[in-house]
Amino acid sequence: MATDLSDLKNELNPEQYEAVMTINGPILIIAGAGSGKTRVITFRIAHMLDSGVPQSQILALTFTNKAAKEMVERIKELTGKKLPLLTISTFHAFGVKVLRQDISKLGWRENFSIYDETDRNALIKETGRELRYSPEALDIYKIGILISDIKTGRKQWNAENEMYRELYEGYQEGLKLYNAVDFDDLIVLPIRLFKEFPEILASYKQRYKYIMVDEFQDTSHQQYEMMH
Ligand SMILES: Nc1ncnc2c1ncn2[C@@H]1O[C@H](COP(=O)(O)OP(=O)(O)O)[C@@H](O)[C@H]1O
Ligand SMILES: [Mg+2]
């Protein structure tokens, strides 16, 4: 049975209650671990739905798939509604959603595969072999980190890493050739879509009027940009 949402004062302390009742405008919640921040987001979404905000307009970003799933279940419980159009997911899962829709504009096909670390390492090795890097120059772990740092803008090319530039470019070409993206691409490519295709950005802005982020302090620069 759905919780009686008119009785939220019994479920929340005064600060939580104030945040939950505030539907419009930006809110930042700073409080210690276990103090009820996630509970605020969950109840706030339930309250929004109860107040007539369409579920399709709400986007909540969480840190793990497990957290996303638990939040959806809790909101279903609170509202007693099926919520097929409510978007609660990790940044990466949201990135996948965006890419499945529009990645063809960037030259991949919609049925792209997502490379995990093992796939990525294999592609780095393969690219290195093709470019005739000597095997001892190929510290796969280190190169994996460099590729990620370059891709996400944490690092620039410089005299020290320049020697891996060709490898990076080969790796990028390899991904496209195999119609694959890596984990960083799940954030980086949606940002590219939003920047290069204003009509795509506009459609997401149009759809998602209410955006919430749990564990905001742990968002990377890239995730922040995507959300922004
Ligand atoms: N006002 C409250 N009344 C009852 N239980 C609460 C209240 N605030 C938080 N809790 C419970 O405390 C636990 C921790 O809350 P949670 O929202 O996960 O904290 P945080 O996200 O800040 O770490 C959860 O089980 C939550 O349901
Ligand atoms: Mg929490």
Coordinates of N, CA and C and ligand atoms in Angstrom, one line a residue:
M1 N 0.8 -1.2 0.0 CA 0.0 0.0 0.0 C 0.9 1.3 0.0
A2 N 0.4 2.3 -0.7 CA 1.2 3.5 -0.8 C 1.2 4.2 0.6
T3 N 2.3 4.8 0.9 CA 2.4 5.6 2.1 C 1.6 6.9 2.0
D4 N 1.0 7.3 3.1 CA 0.2 8.5 3.0 C 1.2 9.7 3.0
L5 N 1.3 10.3 1.8 CA 2.3 11.3 1.6 C 1.9 12.7 2.2
S6 N 0.6 12.8 2.7 CA 0.2 14.0 3.4 C 0.8 14.0 4.8
D7 N 1.4 12.9 5.2 CA 1.8 12.8 6.5 C 3.4 12.7 6.6
L8 N 4.0 13.5 5.7 CA 5.5 13.4 5.5 C 6.2 13.9 6.8
K9 N 5.5 14.8 7.5 CA 6.2 15.3 8.7 C 6.6 14.3 9.7
N10 N 5.9 13.1 9.7 CA 6.2 12.0 10.6 C 7.4 11.2 10.1
E11 N 7.7 11.3 8.8 CA 8.7 10.5 8.2 C 10.0 11.2 8.1
L12 N 10.0 12.5 8.3 CA 11.2 13.3 8.0 C 11.4 14.3 9.1
N13 N 12.7 14.7 9.4 CA 13.0 15.7 10.3 C 12.7 17.1 9.6
P14 N 12.7 18.2 10.3 CA 12.3 19.5 9.7 C 13.1 19.9 8.5
E15 N 14.4 19.7 8.6 CA 15.3 20.0 7.4 C 15.0 19.2 6.2
Q16 N 14.8 17.9 6.5 CA 14.5 17.0 5.4 C 13.1 17.4 4.8
Y17 N 12.2 17.7 5.7 CA 10.9 18.0 5.2 C 10.9 19.3 4.3
E18 N 11.7 20.2 4.7 CA 11.8 21.5 3.9 C 12.3 21.2 2.5
A19 N 13.4 20.3 2.5 CA 14.0 20.0 1.2 C 13.0 19.2 0.3
V20 N 12.3 18.3 0.9 CA 11.3 17.4 0.2 C 10.2 18.3 -0.4
M21 N 9.7 19.3 0.4 CA 8.6 20.1 0.0 C 9.0 21.1 -1.1
T22 N 10.3 21.3 -1.3 CA 10.7 22.3 -2.2 C 10.8 21.7 -3.6
I23 N 9.9 22.0 -4.5 CA 9.9 21.4 -5.8 C 10.8 22.2 -6.8
N24 N 10.7 23.5 -6.7 CA 11.4 24.3 -7.7 C 12.6 25.0 -7.2
G25 N 13.5 25.2 -8.0 CA 14.8 25.9 -7.7 C 15.8 24.9 -7.2
P26 N 17.1 25.4 -7.2 CA 18.2 24.5 -6.9 C 18.2 24.3 -5.4
I27 N 18.6 23.0 -5.0 CA 18.8 22.7 -3.6 C 20.1 22.0 -3.4
L28 N 20.9 22.3 -2.4 CA 22.1 21.6 -2.1 C 22.0 21.1 -0.7
I29 N 22.1 19.7 -0.6 CA 22.0 19.2 0.8 C 23.4 18.7 1.2
I30 N 23.9 19.2 2.3 CA 25.2 18.8 2.8 C 25.0 18.2 4.2
A31 N 25.2 17.0 4.4 CA 25.0 16.4 5.7 C 25.9 15.1 5.8
G32 N 26.1 14.6 7.0 CA 27.0 13.5 7.2 C 26.4 12.2 6.7
A33 N 27.2 11.1 6.7 CA 26.8 9.8 6.2 C 25.7 9.3 7.1
G34 N 24.7 8.7 6.5 CA 23.7 8.0 7.3 C 22.7 9.0 7.9
S35 N 22.7 10.3 7.5 CA 21.9 11.3 8.1 C 20.6 11.5 7.3
G36 N 20.4 10.8 6.2 CA 19.1 10.8 5.5 C 19.1 11.7 4.2
K37 N 20.2 11.8 3.5 CA 20.2 12.6 2.3 C 19.5 11.8 1.2
T38 N 19.9 10.5 1.0 CA 19.2 9.7 0.0 C 17.7 9.6 0.2
R39 N 17.4 9.5 1.5 CA 16.0 9.5 1.9 C 15.3 10.8 1.4
V40 N 15.9 11.9 1.5 CA 15.3 13.2 1.0 C 15.1 13.1 -0.5
I41 N 16.0 12.6 -1.3 CA 15.8 12.5 -2.7 C 14.7 11.6 -3.1
T42 N 14.6 10.5 -2.4 CA 13.6 9.5 -2.6 C 12.2 10.1 -2.3
F43 N 12.1 10.7 -1.1 CA 10.8 11.3 -0.8 C 10.4 12.5 -1.6
R44 N 11.5 13.2 -2.0 CA 11.2 14.4 -2.8 C 10.6 14.0 -4.2
I45 N 11.2 13.0 -4.8 CA 10.6 12.5 -6.0 C 9.2 12.0 -5.8
A46 N 9.0 11.2 -4.8 CA 7.6 10.7 -4.5 C 6.7 11.9 -4.3
H47 N 7.1 12.9 -3.6 CA 6.3 14.1 -3.4 C 6.0 14.9 -4.7
M48 N 7.0 15.0 -5.6 CA 6.8 15.6 -6.9 C 5.8 14.9 -7.7
L49 N 5.9 13.5 -7.7 CA 4.9 12.7 -8.5 C 3.5 12.9 -7.9
D50 N 3.4 13.0 -6.6 CA 2.2 13.2 -5.9 C 1.6 14.5 -6.2
S51 N 2.5 15.5 -6.5 CA 2.0 16.9 -6.8 C 1.7 17.1 -8.2
G52 N 1.8 16.1 -9.0 CA 1.5 16.2 -10.4 C 2.6 16.4 -11.4
V53 N 3.9 16.4 -10.9 CA 5.0 16.5 -11.9 C 5.0 15.2 -12.7
P54 N 5.0 15.3 -14.0 CA 5.1 14.0 -14.8 C 6.4 13.3 -14.6
Q55 N 6.3 12.0 -14.5 CA 7.5 11.1 -14.2 C 8.6 11.3 -15.2
S56 N 8.1 11.6 -16.5 CA 9.1 11.7 -17.5 C 10.0 12.9 -17.4
Q57 N 9.6 13.9 -16.6 CA 10.4 15.1 -16.4 C 11.5 15.0 -15.3
I58 N 11.5 13.8 -14.6 CA 12.4 13.7 -13.5 C 13.6 12.8 -13.9
L59 N 14.8 13.3 -13.6 CA 16.0 12.5 -13.8 C 16.8 12.5 -12.5
A60 N 17.1 11.3 -11.9 CA 17.9 11.2 -10.7 C 19.1 10.3 -11.0
L61 N 20.3 10.9 -10.7 CA 21.5 10.2 -11.0 C 22.1 9.7 -9.7
T62 N 22.5 8.4 -9.7 CA 23.0 7.7 -8.5 C 24.4 7.2 -8.8
F63 N 25.1 6.7 -7.8 CA 26.4 6.2 -8.0 C 26.5 4.8 -8.4
T64 N 25.6 3.9 -8.0 CA 25.6 2.5 -8.4 C 24.3 2.1 -8.9
N65 N 24.3 1.0 -9.8 CA 23.0 0.5 -10.3 C 22.2 0.0 -9.2
K66 N 22.8 -0.5 -8.1 CA 22.1 -1.1 -7.0 C 21.3 0.1 -6.3
A67 N 22.0 1.2 -6.1 CA 21.3 2.3 -5.5 C 20.1 2.8 -6.3
A68 N 20.3 2.9 -7.6 CA 19.3 3.3 -8.5 C 18.0 2.4 -8.4
K69 N 18.3 1.1 -8.4 CA 17.2 0.1 -8.3 C 16.4 0.3 -7.0
E70 N 17.2 0.4 -5.9 CA 16.6 0.5 -4.6 C 15.7 1.8 -4.6
M71 N 16.2 2.9 -5.2 CA 15.4 4.1 -5.1 C 14.1 4.0 -5.9
V72 N 14.2 3.4 -7.1 CA 13.0 3.2 -7.9 C 11.9 2.3 -7.1
E73 N 12.4 1.3 -6.4 CA 11.5 0.4 -5.7 C 10.9 1.1 -4.6
R74 N 11.7 1.9 -3.9 CA 11.1 2.7 -2.7 C 10.1 3.7 -3.2
I75 N 10.3 4.4 -4.3 CA 9.4 5.4 -4.8 C 8.1 4.7 -5.3
K76 N 8.2 3.5 -5.9 CA 7.0 2.8 -6.3 C 6.2 2.5 -5.1
E77 N 6.9 2.0 -4.0 CA 6.2 1.7 -2.7 C 5.5 2.9 -2.2
L78 N 6.2 4.1 -2.2 CA 5.7 5.3 -1.6 C 4.5 5.8 -2.4
T79 N 4.5 5.7 -3.7 CA 3.5 6.3 -4.5 C 2.4 5.3 -4.9
G80 N 2.8 4.0 -4.8 CA 1.8 3.0 -5.3 C 1.6 3.1 -6.8
K81 N 2.6 3.7 -7.5 CA 2.4 3.8 -9.0 C 3.5 3.0 -9.7
K82 N 3.1 2.5 -10.9 CA 4.2 1.9 -11.8 C 4.8 3.1 -12.4
L83 N 6.1 3.1 -12.6 CA 6.8 4.3 -13.0 C 7.7 4.0 -14.2
P84 N 7.1 3.6 -15.4 CA 8.0 3.2 -16.5 C 8.7 4.4 -17.1
L85 N 8.3 5.6 -16.9 CA 9.0 6.8 -17.6 C 9.9 7.6 -16.7
L86 N 10.0 7.1 -15.4 CA 10.9 7.8 -14.5 C 12.3 7.3 -14.7
T87 N 13.2 8.3 -14.8 CA 14.6 7.9 -15.1 C 15.5 8.1 -13.8
I88 N 15.8 6.9 -13.3 CA 16.8 6.9 -12.2 C 17.9 5.9 -12.5
S89 N 19.1 6.5 -12.7 CA 20.1 5.6 -13.2 C 21.5 6.2 -12.8
T90 N 22.5 5.4 -13.1 CA 23.9 5.9 -12.9 C 24.2 6.9 -14.0
F91 N 25.2 7.7 -13.9 CA 25.7 8.5 -15.0 C 26.0 7.7 -16.2
H92 N 26.6 6.5 -16.0 CA 27.0 5.7 -17.1 C 25.8 5.1 -17.8
A93 N 24.9 4.6 -17.1 CA 23.7 4.0 -17.7 C 22.9 5.1 -18.4
F94 N 22.8 6.3 -17.9 CA 22.2 7.4 -18.6 C 22.9 7.7 -19.9
G95 N 24.3 7.7 -19.8 CA 25.1 7.9 -21.0 C 24.7 6.8 -22.1
V96 N 24.6 5.6 -21.7 CA 24.2 4.5 -22.6 C 22.9 4.9 -23.3
K97 N 21.9 5.3 -22.5 CA 20.6 5.7 -23.0 C 20.7 6.7 -24.1
V98 N 21.5 7.8 -23.8 CA 21.7 8.9 -24.7 C 22.4 8.4 -26.0
L99 N 23.4 7.5 -25.9 CA 24.1 7.1 -27.0 C 23.3 6.1 -27.9
R100 N 22.5 5.2 -27.3 CA 21.7 4.3 -28.1 C 20.7 5.1 -29.0
Q101 N 20.4 6.3 -28.5 CA 19.5 7.1 -29.3 C 20.1 7.8 -30.5
D102 N 21.3 8.4 -30.3 CA 21.9 9.3 -31.2 C 23.3 9.1 -31.6
I103 N 24.0 8.0 -31.2 CA 25.4 7.8 -31.5 C 25.7 7.7 -33.0
S104 N 24.7 7.4 -33.8 CA 25.0 7.4 -35.3 C 25.5 8.7 -35.8
K105 N 25.1 9.8 -35.1 CA 25.6 11.1 -35.5 C 27.1 11.3 -35.3
L106 N 27.7 10.4 -34.5 CA 29.1 10.5 -34.3 C 29.9 9.4 -35.0
G107 N 29.2 8.6 -35.8 CA 29.8 7.6 -36.7 C 29.8 6.2 -36.1
W108 N 29.2 5.9 -35.0 CA 29.0 4.5 -34.5 C 27.6 4.1 -35.0
R109 N 27.4 2.8 -34.9 CA 26.0 2.3 -35.1 C 25.4 2.0 -33.7
E110 N 24.0 2.1 -33.7 CA 23.3 2.1 -32.4 C 23.5 0.8 -31.6
N111 N 23.9 -0.3 -32.2 CA 24.0 -1.5 -31.5 C 25.5 -1.7 -31.0
F112 N 26.2 -0.5 -30.8 CA 27.6 -0.6 -30.3 C 27.7 -1.4 -29.1
S113 N 28.9 -2.0 -28.9 CA 29.2 -2.7 -27.7 C 30.0 -1.9 -26.7
I114 N 30.0 -2.2 -25.5 CA 30.6 -1.4 -24.4 C 31.8 -2.3 -23.9
Y115 N 33.0 -1.7 -24.1 CA 34.2 -2.5 -23.7 C 34.5 -2.3 -22.2
D116 N 34.7 -3.4 -21.5 CA 35.2 -3.4 -20.1 C 36.7 -3.3 -20.2
E117 N 37.3 -3.4 -19.0 CA 38.8 -3.2 -18.9 C 39.5 -4.3 -19.7
T118 N 39.0 -5.5 -19.6 CA 39.7 -6.6 -20.3 C 39.6 -6.4 -21.8
D119 N 38.5 -6.0 -22.4 CA 38.4 -5.7 -23.8 C 39.3 -4.5 -24.2
R120 N 39.3 -3.5 -23.3 CA 40.1 -2.3 -23.6 C 41.6 -2.7 -23.6
N121 N 42.1 -3.5 -22.7 CA 43.5 -3.9 -22.7 C 43.8 -4.7 -23.9
A122 N 42.9 -5.6 -24.3 CA 43.1 -6.4 -25.6 C 43.3 -5.4 -26.8
L123 N 42.5 -4.4 -26.8 CA 42.6 -3.5 -28.0 C 43.9 -2.7 -27.9
I124 N 44.3 -2.3 -26.7 CA 45.5 -1.6 -26.6 C 46.7 -2.4 -27.1
K125 N 46.7 -3.7 -26.6 CA 47.7 -4.6 -27.1 C 47.7 -4.8 -28.6
E126 N 46.6 -5.0 -29.1 CA 46.4 -5.2 -30.6 C 47.0 -4.0 -31.3
T127 N 46.5 -2.8 -30.9 CA 47.0 -1.6 -31.5 C 48.5 -1.4 -31.4
G128 N 49.0 -1.7 -30.2 CA 50.5 -1.6 -30.0 C 51.2 -2.5 -31.0
R129 N 50.7 -3.7 -31.1 CA 51.4 -4.7 -32.1 C 51.4 -4.1 -33.5
E130 N 50.2 -3.6 -33.9 CA 50.1 -3.1 -35.3 C 51.1 -1.9 -35.5
L131 N 51.2 -1.1 -34.5 CA 52.1 0.0 -34.6 C 53.6 -0.3 -34.3
R132 N 53.8 -1.6 -34.0 CA 55.2 -2.1 -33.8 C 55.8 -1.4 -32.6
Y133 N 55.1 -1.2 -31.5 CA 55.7 -0.8 -30.3 C 56.4 -2.0 -29.7
S134 N 57.5 -1.8 -29.1 CA 58.2 -3.0 -28.5 C 57.4 -3.4 -27.3
P135 N 57.2 -4.7 -27.1 CA 56.4 -5.2 -26.0 C 56.7 -4.6 -24.6
E136 N 58.0 -4.3 -24.4 CA 58.4 -3.8 -23.0 C 58.0 -2.3 -22.9
A137 N 57.7 -1.6 -24.0 CA 57.3 -0.2 -23.9 C 55.8 -0.2 -23.6
L138 N 55.1 -1.4 -23.6 CA 53.7 -1.4 -23.5 C 53.3 -1.8 -22.1
D139 N 53.3 -0.9 -21.1 CA 52.8 -1.2 -19.8 C 51.3 -0.9 -20.0
I140 N 50.5 -2.0 -20.2 CA 49.1 -1.9 -20.6 C 48.3 -1.1 -19.5
Y141 N 48.6 -1.4 -18.2 CA 47.9 -0.7 -17.1 C 48.1 0.8 -17.2
K142 N 49.4 1.2 -17.3 CA 49.8 2.6 -17.4 C 49.1 3.3 -18.6
I143 N 49.2 2.6 -19.7 CA 48.6 3.2 -20.9 C 47.1 3.3 -20.8
G144 N 46.5 2.3 -20.2 CA 45.0 2.4 -20.0 C 44.7 3.7 -19.2
I145 N 45.5 4.0 -18.2 CA 45.2 5.2 -17.4 C 45.5 6.4 -18.2
L146 N 46.5 6.4 -19.0 CA 46.8 7.6 -19.8 C 45.7 7.8 -20.8
I147 N 45.3 6.8 -21.5 CA 44.2 6.9 -22.4 C 42.9 7.5 -21.8
S148 N 42.6 7.1 -20.6 CA 41.5 7.6 -19.9 C 41.7 9.1 -19.5
D149 N 42.9 9.4 -19.0 CA 43.2 10.8 -18.6 C 43.1 11.7 -19.8
I150 N 43.6 11.3 -20.9 CA 43.6 12.1 -22.1 C 42.2 12.3 -22.6
K151 N 41.5 11.2 -22.7 CA 40.1 11.2 -23.2 C 39.2 12.1 -22.4
T152 N 39.4 12.1 -21.0 CA 38.5 12.9 -20.2 C 39.0 14.3 -19.9
G153 N 40.2 14.6 -20.5 CA 40.7 15.9 -20.3 C 41.5 16.1 -19.0
R154 N 41.7 15.0 -18.2 CA 42.5 15.2 -17.0 C 44.0 15.5 -17.3
K155 N 44.4 15.1 -18.5 CA 45.8 15.3 -18.9 C 45.9 15.8 -20.3
Q156 N 46.9 16.5 -20.6 CA 47.2 16.9 -22.0 C 48.4 16.2 -22.5
W157 N 48.6 16.2 -23.8 CA 49.8 15.6 -24.4 C 51.0 16.5 -24.0
N158 N 52.1 15.9 -23.7 CA 53.3 16.7 -23.4 C 54.5 15.8 -23.7
A159 N 55.7 16.4 -23.5 CA 56.9 15.7 -24.0 C 57.0 14.3 -23.4
E160 N 56.5 14.1 -22.2 CA 56.6 12.8 -21.5 C 55.7 11.7 -22.1
N161 N 54.5 12.1 -22.5 CA 53.6 11.0 -22.9 C 53.4 11.0 -24.4
E162 N 53.9 12.0 -25.1 CA 53.8 12.2 -26.6 C 54.0 10.9 -27.4
M163 N 54.9 10.1 -26.8 CA 55.3 8.8 -27.5 C 54.1 7.9 -27.6
Y164 N 53.0 8.1 -26.9 CA 51.8 7.2 -26.9 C 50.7 7.8 -27.7
R165 N 51.0 8.9 -28.4 CA 49.9 9.6 -29.1 C 49.3 8.8 -30.2
E166 N 50.2 8.2 -31.0 CA 49.8 7.4 -32.1 C 49.0 6.2 -31.6
L167 N 49.5 5.6 -30.5 CA 48.8 4.5 -29.9 C 47.4 4.9 -29.5
Y168 N 47.3 6.0 -28.9 CA 45.9 6.5 -28.5 C 45.0 6.7 -29.7
E169 N 45.6 7.3 -30.8 CA 44.8 7.5 -32.0 C 44.4 6.2 -32.6
G170 N 45.3 5.2 -32.6 CA 45.0 3.9 -33.1 C 44.0 3.2 -32.3
Y171 N 44.0 3.4 -31.0 CA 43.0 2.8 -30.1 C 41.7 3.4 -30.4
Q172 N 41.6 4.7 -30.6 CA 40.3 5.3 -30.9 C 39.8 4.8 -32.2
E173 N 40.6 4.7 -33.2 CA 40.2 4.2 -34.5 C 39.7 2.7 -34.3
G174 N 40.4 2.0 -33.5 CA 40.0 0.6 -33.3 C 38.6 0.5 -32.7
L175 N 38.3 1.3 -31.7 CA 37.0 1.3 -31.1 C 35.9 1.5 -32.2
K176 N 36.2 2.5 -33.0 CA 35.2 2.8 -34.0 C 35.0 1.6 -35.0
L177 N 36.2 1.1 -35.4 CA 36.2 0.0 -36.3 C 35.3 -1.2 -35.8
Y178 N 35.5 -1.5 -34.5 CA 34.8 -2.6 -33.9 C 33.4 -2.2 -33.4
N179 N 33.0 -0.9 -33.7 CA 31.7 -0.4 -33.2 C 31.6 -0.5 -31.7
A180 N 32.6 -0.1 -31.0 CA 32.6 -0.2 -29.6 C 33.0 1.1 -28.9
V181 N 32.6 1.2 -27.7 CA 32.9 2.4 -26.9 C 33.5 1.9 -25.5
D182 N 34.3 2.7 -24.9 CA 34.8 2.3 -23.5 C 34.0 3.0 -22.5
F183 N 34.3 2.7 -21.2 CA 33.5 3.3 -20.1 C 33.6 4.9 -20.1
D184 N 34.8 5.4 -20.4 CA 34.9 6.9 -20.5 C 34.0 7.5 -21.6
D185 N 33.9 6.8 -22.7 CA 33.0 7.2 -23.8 C 31.6 7.4 -23.4
L186 N 31.2 6.6 -22.4 CA 29.7 6.7 -21.9 C 29.4 8.1 -21.4
I187 N 30.4 8.8 -20.9 CA 30.2 10.1 -20.4 C 30.7 11.2 -21.5
V188 N 31.8 10.9 -22.1 CA 32.5 11.8 -23.0 C 31.7 12.0 -24.3
L189 N 31.2 10.9 -24.8 CA 30.4 11.0 -26.1 C 29.1 11.7 -25.9
P190 N 28.3 11.4 -24.9 CA 27.1 12.2 -24.7 C 27.3 13.7 -24.6
I191 N 28.4 14.1 -23.9 CA 28.8 15.5 -23.8 C 29.1 16.1 -25.2
R192 N 29.8 15.3 -26.0 CA 30.0 15.7 -27.4 C 28.7 15.9 -28.2
L193 N 27.8 14.9 -28.0 CA 26.5 15.0 -28.7 C 25.8 16.3 -28.3
F194 N 25.8 16.6 -27.0 CA 25.1 17.8 -26.5 C 25.8 19.0 -27.0
K195 N 27.1 19.0 -27.2 CA 27.8 20.2 -27.7 C 27.7 20.4 -29.2
E196 N 27.8 19.3 -29.9 CA 27.8 19.4 -31.4 C 26.5 19.5 -32.0
F197 N 25.5 19.0 -31.2 CA 24.1 18.9 -31.8 C 23.1 19.6 -30.9
P198 N 23.0 20.9 -30.9 CA 22.2 21.7 -30.0 C 20.7 21.2 -30.0
E199 N 20.3 20.6 -31.1 CA 18.9 20.1 -31.1 C 18.8 18.9 -30.1
I200 N 19.8 18.1 -30.0 CA 19.8 17.0 -29.1 C 19.8 17.5 -27.6
L201 N 20.7 18.4 -27.4 CA 20.7 19.0 -26.0 C 19.3 19.6 -25.7
A202 N 18.7 20.3 -26.7 CA 17.5 21.0 -26.4 C 16.4 19.9 -26.1
S203 N 16.4 18.8 -26.7 CA 15.4 17.8 -26.5 C 15.5 17.2 -25.0
Y204 N 16.7 17.1 -24.6 CA 16.9 16.6 -23.2 C 16.5 17.7 -22.2
K205 N 16.9 18.9 -22.5 CA 16.5 20.0 -21.6 C 15.0 20.2 -21.5
Q206 N 14.4 19.9 -22.6 CA 12.9 20.0 -22.7 C 12.3 18.9 -21.9
R207 N 12.9 17.7 -21.9 CA 12.3 16.6 -21.2 C 12.5 16.7 -19.7
Y208 N 13.8 16.8 -19.3 CA 14.1 16.7 -17.9 C 14.1 18.1 -17.2
K209 N 13.1 18.3 -16.5 CA 12.9 19.6 -15.8 C 13.5 19.5 -14.4
Y210 N 13.6 18.3 -13.9 CA 14.0 18.1 -12.5 C 15.1 17.1 -12.4
I211 N 16.3 17.6 -12.1 CA 17.5 16.7 -12.1 C 18.0 16.7 -10.6
M212 N 18.2 15.5 -10.2 CA 18.8 15.3 -8.8 C 20.0 14.4 -8.9
V213 N 21.0 14.7 -8.1 CA 22.2 13.9 -8.1 C 22.5 13.5 -6.6
D214 N 22.6 12.1 -6.4 CA 23.0 11.6 -5.1 C 24.5 11.5 -5.1
E215 N 25.1 11.6 -3.9 CA 26.6 11.6 -3.8 C 27.3 12.6 -4.7
F216 N 26.8 13.8 -4.8 CA 27.3 14.8 -5.7 C 28.8 15.0 -5.5
Q217 N 29.2 14.9 -4.2 CA 30.7 15.2 -3.9 C 31.6 14.2 -4.7
D218 N 31.1 13.1 -5.1 CA 31.9 12.1 -5.8 C 31.8 12.2 -7.4
T219 N 31.1 13.2 -7.9 CA 31.0 13.3 -9.3 C 32.3 13.8 -9.9
S220 N 32.7 13.2 -11.0 CA 33.9 13.7 -11.7 C 33.6 15.0 -12.5
H221 N 34.7 15.6 -12.9 CA 34.5 16.8 -13.7 C 33.6 16.5 -14.9
Q222 N 33.9 15.4 -15.6 CA 33.1 15.0 -16.8 C 31.6 14.8 -16.4
Q223 N 31.4 14.1 -15.3 CA 30.0 13.8 -14.9 C 29.3 15.1 -14.6
Y224 N 30.0 16.0 -14.0 CA 29.5 17.3 -13.7 C 29.1 18.1 -15.0
E225 N 30.0 18.0 -16.0 CA 29.7 18.7 -17.2 C 28.5 18.1 -18.0
M226 N 28.4 16.8 -17.9 CA 27.3 16.1 -18.5 C 26.0 16.5 -17.9
M227 N 26.0 16.5 -16.5 CA 24.8 16.9 -15.8 C 24.4 18.4 -16.1
H228 N 25.5 19.2 -16.1 CA 25.3 20.7 -16.3 C 24.6 20.9 -17.7
Ligands
LIG1 N1 13.7 11.2 9.4 C1 14.0 9.9 9.3 N2 13.1 9.0 9.9 C2 13.3 7.7 9.8 N3 14.4 7.1 9.2 C3 15.3 7.9 8.6 C4 15.1 9.3 8.7 N4 16.2 9.9 8.0 C5 16.9 8.8 7.6 N5 16.4 7.6 8.0 C6 17.0 6.3 7.7 O1 18.4 6.3 8.0 C7 19.1 5.5 7.1 C8 20.2 6.3 6.4 O2 19.5 7.3 5.6 P1 20.1 7.6 4.1 O3 19.1 8.5 3.4 O4 20.5 6.4 3.4 O5 21.4 8.5 4.6 P2 22.5 9.2 3.7 O6 22.1 9.1 2.2 O7 22.6 10.6 4.2 O8 23.8 8.4 4.0 C9 18.1 4.9 6.1 O9 17.7 3.7 6.5 C10 16.9 6.0 6.2 O10 15.7 5.4 5.9
MG2 MG 23.0 8.2 0.6

